[in-house]
Tab-separated table of C-alpha atoms in Angstrom:
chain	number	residue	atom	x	y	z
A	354	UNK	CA	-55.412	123.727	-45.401
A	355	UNK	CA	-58.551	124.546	-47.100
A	356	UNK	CA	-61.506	124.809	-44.879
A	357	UNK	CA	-64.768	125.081	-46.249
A	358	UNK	CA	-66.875	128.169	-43.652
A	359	UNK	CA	-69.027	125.527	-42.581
A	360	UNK	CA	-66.245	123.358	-41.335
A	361	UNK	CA	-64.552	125.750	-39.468
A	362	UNK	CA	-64.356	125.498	-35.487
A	363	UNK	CA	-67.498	126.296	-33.765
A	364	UNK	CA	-65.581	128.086	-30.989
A	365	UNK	CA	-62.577	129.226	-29.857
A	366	UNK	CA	-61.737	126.451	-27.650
A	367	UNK	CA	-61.869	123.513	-29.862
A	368	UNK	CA	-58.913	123.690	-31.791
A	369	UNK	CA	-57.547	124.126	-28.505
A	370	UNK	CA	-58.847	120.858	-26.898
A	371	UNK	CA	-58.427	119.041	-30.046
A	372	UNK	CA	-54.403	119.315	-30.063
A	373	UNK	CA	-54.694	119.263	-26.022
A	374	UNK	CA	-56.604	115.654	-26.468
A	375	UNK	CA	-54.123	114.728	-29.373
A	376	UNK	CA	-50.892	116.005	-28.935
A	377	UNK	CA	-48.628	113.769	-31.385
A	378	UNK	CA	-48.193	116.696	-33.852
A	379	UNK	CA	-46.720	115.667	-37.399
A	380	UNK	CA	-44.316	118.791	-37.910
A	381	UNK	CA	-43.452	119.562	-41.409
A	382	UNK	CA	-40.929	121.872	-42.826
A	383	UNK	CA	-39.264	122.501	-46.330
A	384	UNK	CA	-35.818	120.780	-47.118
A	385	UNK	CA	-33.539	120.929	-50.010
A	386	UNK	CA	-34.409	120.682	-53.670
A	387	UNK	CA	-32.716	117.109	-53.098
A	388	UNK	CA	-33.804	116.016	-49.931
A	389	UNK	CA	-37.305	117.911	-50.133
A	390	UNK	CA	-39.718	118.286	-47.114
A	391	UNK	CA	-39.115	116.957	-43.651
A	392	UNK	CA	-42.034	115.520	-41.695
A	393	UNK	CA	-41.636	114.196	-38.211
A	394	UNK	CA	-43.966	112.654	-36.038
A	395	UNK	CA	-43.209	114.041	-32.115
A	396	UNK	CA	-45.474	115.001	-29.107
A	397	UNK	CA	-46.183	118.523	-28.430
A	398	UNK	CA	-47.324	120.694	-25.389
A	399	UNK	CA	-48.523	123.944	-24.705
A	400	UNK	CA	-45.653	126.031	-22.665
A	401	UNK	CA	-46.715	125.987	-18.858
A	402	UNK	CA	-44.867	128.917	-18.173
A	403	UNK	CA	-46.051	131.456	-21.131
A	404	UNK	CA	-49.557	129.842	-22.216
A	405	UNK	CA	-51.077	129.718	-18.543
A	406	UNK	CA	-54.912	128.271	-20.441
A	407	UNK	CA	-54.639	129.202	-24.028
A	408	UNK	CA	-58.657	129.288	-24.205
A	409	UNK	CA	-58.479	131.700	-26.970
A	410	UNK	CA	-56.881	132.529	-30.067
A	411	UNK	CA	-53.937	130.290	-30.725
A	412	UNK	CA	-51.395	133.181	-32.610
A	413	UNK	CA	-48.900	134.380	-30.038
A	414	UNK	CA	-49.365	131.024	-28.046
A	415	UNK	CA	-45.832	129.175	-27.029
A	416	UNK	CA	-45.977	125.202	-27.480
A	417	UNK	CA	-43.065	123.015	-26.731
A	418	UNK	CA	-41.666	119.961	-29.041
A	419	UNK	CA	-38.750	117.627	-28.588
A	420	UNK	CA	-37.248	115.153	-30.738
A	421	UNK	CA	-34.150	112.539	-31.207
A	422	UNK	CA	-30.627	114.916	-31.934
A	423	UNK	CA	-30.316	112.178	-34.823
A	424	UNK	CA	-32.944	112.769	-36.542
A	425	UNK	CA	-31.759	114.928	-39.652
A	426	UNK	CA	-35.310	117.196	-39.180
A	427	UNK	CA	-33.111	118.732	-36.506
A	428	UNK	CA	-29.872	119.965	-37.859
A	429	UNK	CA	-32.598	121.583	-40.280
A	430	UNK	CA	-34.859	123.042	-37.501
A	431	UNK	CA	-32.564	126.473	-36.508
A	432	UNK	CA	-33.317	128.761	-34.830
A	433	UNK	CA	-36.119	131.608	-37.088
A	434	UNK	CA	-37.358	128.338	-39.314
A	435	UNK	CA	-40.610	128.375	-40.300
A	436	UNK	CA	-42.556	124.937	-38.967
A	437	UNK	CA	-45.962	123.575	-39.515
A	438	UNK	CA	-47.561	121.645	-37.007
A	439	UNK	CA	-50.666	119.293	-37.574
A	440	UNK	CA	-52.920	117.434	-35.168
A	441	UNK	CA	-55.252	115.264	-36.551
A	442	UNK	CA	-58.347	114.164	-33.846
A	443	UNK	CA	-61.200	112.078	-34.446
A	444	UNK	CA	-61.934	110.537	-37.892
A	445	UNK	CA	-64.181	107.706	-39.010
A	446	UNK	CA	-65.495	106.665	-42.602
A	447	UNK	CA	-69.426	107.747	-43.100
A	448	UNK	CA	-71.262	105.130	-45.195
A	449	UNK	CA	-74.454	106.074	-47.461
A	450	UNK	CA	-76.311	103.355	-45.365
A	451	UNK	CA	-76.169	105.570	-42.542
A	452	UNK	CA	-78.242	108.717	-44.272
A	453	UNK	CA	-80.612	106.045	-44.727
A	454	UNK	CA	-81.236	108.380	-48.503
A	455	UNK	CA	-80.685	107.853	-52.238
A	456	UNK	CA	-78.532	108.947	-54.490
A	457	UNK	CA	-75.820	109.859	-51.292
A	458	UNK	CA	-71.966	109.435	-51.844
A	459	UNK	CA	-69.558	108.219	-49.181
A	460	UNK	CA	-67.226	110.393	-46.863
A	461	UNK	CA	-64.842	110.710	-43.937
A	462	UNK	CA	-65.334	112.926	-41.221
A	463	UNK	CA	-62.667	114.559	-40.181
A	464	UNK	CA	-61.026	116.892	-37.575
A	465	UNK	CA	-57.814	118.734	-37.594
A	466	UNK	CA	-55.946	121.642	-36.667
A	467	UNK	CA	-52.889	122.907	-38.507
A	468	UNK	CA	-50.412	125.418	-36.778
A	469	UNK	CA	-47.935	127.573	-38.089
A	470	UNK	CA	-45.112	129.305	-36.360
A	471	UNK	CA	-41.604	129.774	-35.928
A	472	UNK	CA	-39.213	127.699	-33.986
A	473	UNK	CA	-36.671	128.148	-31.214
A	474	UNK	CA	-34.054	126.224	-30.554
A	475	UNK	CA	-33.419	125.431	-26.935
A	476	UNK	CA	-29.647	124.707	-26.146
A	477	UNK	CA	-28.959	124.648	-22.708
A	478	UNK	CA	-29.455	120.724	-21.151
A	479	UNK	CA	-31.280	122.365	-17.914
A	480	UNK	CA	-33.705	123.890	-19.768
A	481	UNK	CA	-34.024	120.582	-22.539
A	482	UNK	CA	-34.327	118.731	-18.861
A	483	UNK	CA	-37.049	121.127	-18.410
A	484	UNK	CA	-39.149	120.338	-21.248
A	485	UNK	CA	-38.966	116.435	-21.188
A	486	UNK	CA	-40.342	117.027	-17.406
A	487	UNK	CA	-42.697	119.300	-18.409
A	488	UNK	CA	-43.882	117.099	-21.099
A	489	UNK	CA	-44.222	114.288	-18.765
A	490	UNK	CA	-46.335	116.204	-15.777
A	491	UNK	CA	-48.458	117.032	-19.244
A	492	UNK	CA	-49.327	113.909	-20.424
A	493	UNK	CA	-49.392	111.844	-17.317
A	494	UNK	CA	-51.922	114.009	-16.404
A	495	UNK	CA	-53.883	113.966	-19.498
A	496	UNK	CA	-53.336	110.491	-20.438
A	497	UNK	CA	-51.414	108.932	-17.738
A	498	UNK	CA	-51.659	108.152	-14.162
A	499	UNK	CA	-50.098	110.045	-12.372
A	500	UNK	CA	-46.469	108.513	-12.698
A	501	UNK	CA	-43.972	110.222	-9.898
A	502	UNK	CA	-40.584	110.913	-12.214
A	503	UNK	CA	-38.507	111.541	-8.962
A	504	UNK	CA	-36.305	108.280	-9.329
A	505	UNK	CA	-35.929	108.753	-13.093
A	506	UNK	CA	-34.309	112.179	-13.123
A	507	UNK	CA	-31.067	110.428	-12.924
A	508	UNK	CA	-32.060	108.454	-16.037
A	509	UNK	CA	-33.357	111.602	-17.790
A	510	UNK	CA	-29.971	113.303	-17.813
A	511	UNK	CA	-28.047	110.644	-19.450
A	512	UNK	CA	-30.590	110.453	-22.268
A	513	UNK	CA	-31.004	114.253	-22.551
A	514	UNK	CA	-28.052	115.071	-24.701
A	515	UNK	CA	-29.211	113.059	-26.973
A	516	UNK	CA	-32.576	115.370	-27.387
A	517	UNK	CA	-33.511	118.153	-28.787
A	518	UNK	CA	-36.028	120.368	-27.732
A	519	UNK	CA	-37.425	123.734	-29.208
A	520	UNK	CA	-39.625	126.425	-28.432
A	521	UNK	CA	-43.107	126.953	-30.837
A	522	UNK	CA	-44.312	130.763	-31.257
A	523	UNK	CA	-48.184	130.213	-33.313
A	524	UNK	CA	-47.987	132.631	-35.789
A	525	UNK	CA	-51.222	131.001	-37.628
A	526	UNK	CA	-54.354	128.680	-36.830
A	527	UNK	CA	-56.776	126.883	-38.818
A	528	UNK	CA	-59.140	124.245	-38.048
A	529	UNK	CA	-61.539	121.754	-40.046
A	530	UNK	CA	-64.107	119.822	-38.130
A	531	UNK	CA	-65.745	117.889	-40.915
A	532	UNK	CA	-68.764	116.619	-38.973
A	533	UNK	CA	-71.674	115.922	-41.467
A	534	UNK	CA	-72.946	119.814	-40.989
A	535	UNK	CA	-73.506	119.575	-45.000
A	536	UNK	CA	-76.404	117.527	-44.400
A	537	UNK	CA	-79.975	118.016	-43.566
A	538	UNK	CA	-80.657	117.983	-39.520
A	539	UNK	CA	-82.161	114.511	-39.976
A	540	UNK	CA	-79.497	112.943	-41.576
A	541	UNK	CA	-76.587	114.403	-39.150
A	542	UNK	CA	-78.829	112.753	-36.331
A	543	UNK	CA	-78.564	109.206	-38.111
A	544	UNK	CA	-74.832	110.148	-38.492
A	545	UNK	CA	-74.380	111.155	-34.988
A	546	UNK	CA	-76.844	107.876	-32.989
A	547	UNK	CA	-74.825	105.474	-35.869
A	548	UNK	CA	-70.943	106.610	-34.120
A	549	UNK	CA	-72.338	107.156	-31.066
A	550	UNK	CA	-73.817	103.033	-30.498
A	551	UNK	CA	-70.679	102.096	-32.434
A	552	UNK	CA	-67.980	99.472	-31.058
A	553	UNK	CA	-65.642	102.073	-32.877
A	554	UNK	CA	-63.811	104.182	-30.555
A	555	UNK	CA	-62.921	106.679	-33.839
A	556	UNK	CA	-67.097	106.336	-33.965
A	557	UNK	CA	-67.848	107.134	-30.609
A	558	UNK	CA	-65.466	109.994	-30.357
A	559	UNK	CA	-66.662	111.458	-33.193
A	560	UNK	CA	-69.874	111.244	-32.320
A	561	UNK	CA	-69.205	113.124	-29.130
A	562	UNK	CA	-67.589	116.235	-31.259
A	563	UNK	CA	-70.835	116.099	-33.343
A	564	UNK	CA	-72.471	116.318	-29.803
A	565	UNK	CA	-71.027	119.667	-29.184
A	566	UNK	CA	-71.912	121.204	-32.234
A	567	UNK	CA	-74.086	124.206	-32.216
């Protein structure tokens, strides 16, 4: 991904957050000369057990995937294959009537974090259990509320064969938040007050990320 220097992440933590807050990754990998690339949509997580807070660099970080056993993606996906992993967060379109200046050109503002690593199959149906629960506590937490799985376990293990789950290892990071920070001070204030009183909820998130900029 190219990333212009003054897109790149502010800090540490946001590319972080951003898959964190958007965790539907979009994982990408080359096929065949026939078939060509793969792309599958599927949720990711950060590994509870190795990643403790990843607050920091994201290379060396563990995140966990799953996806349907049907899917031809996975009969690709062994064990040592190379995977890319993209997040996409908030995004809105940026008219010139908002820089309230002439000449101006429209954009899109943008944020997104594309991972690179190498995958690991997991085989055993304990520890495939384990990630589908894992991946639950995750995102009822995050996005949920607070959904008790206990009487679904039995439900889980009939539909576990039928998924398969793999192990991320980061070997690369990079992250573009495209938040206006090419224009003048001024301007990026009409940018950020226009998302941020918008019915939008792409808008108003946006405007929040343009909040936390330095």
């Amino acid at each position: 991904m190219f990333v212009p220097s003054f897109y790149r992440e502010p800090g540490s933590s946001w590319m972080v957050d951003l898959i964190r807050g958007n965790p539907l990754a979009l994982a990408v990998s080359n096929g065949s000369a026939e078939d060509g690339p793969f792309a599958t949509h599927l949720p990711v997580i950060f590994d509870p057990v190795t990643s403790g807070d990843p607050s920091a660099e994201l290379p060396g970080t563990t995140l966990l995937g799953h996806l349907n056993r049907a899917n031809p993606h996975w009969a690709q996906l062994e064990t040592g294959a190379v995977l890319l992993l993209t997040f996409t967060g908030p995004h809105t379109y940026v008219s010139p009537t908002v820089y309230d200046k002439t000449p101006a050109a429209p954009t899109w503002n943008f944020t997104a974090v594309h991972v690179r690593g190498v995958v690991e199959r997991i085989t055993s149906t304990e520890e495939t259990l384990g990630v589908v629960q894992s991946t639950v506590r995750a995102f009822e937490e995050g996005f949920g509320t607070g959904w008790d799985m206990s009487d679904s376990l039995g439900y889980f293990r009939k539909i576990v064969p039928a998924v398969g789950a793999f192990r991320f290892t980061v070997t690369g990071a990079e992250g573009m938040f495209k938040l206006s920070q090419e224009q003048p001070g001024e301007v990026r204030e009409r940018v950020r007050e226009s998302f941020g009183h918008s019915a939008c909820t792409y808008k108003r998130e946006t405007a929040a990320l343009m909040n936390r900029l330095p």
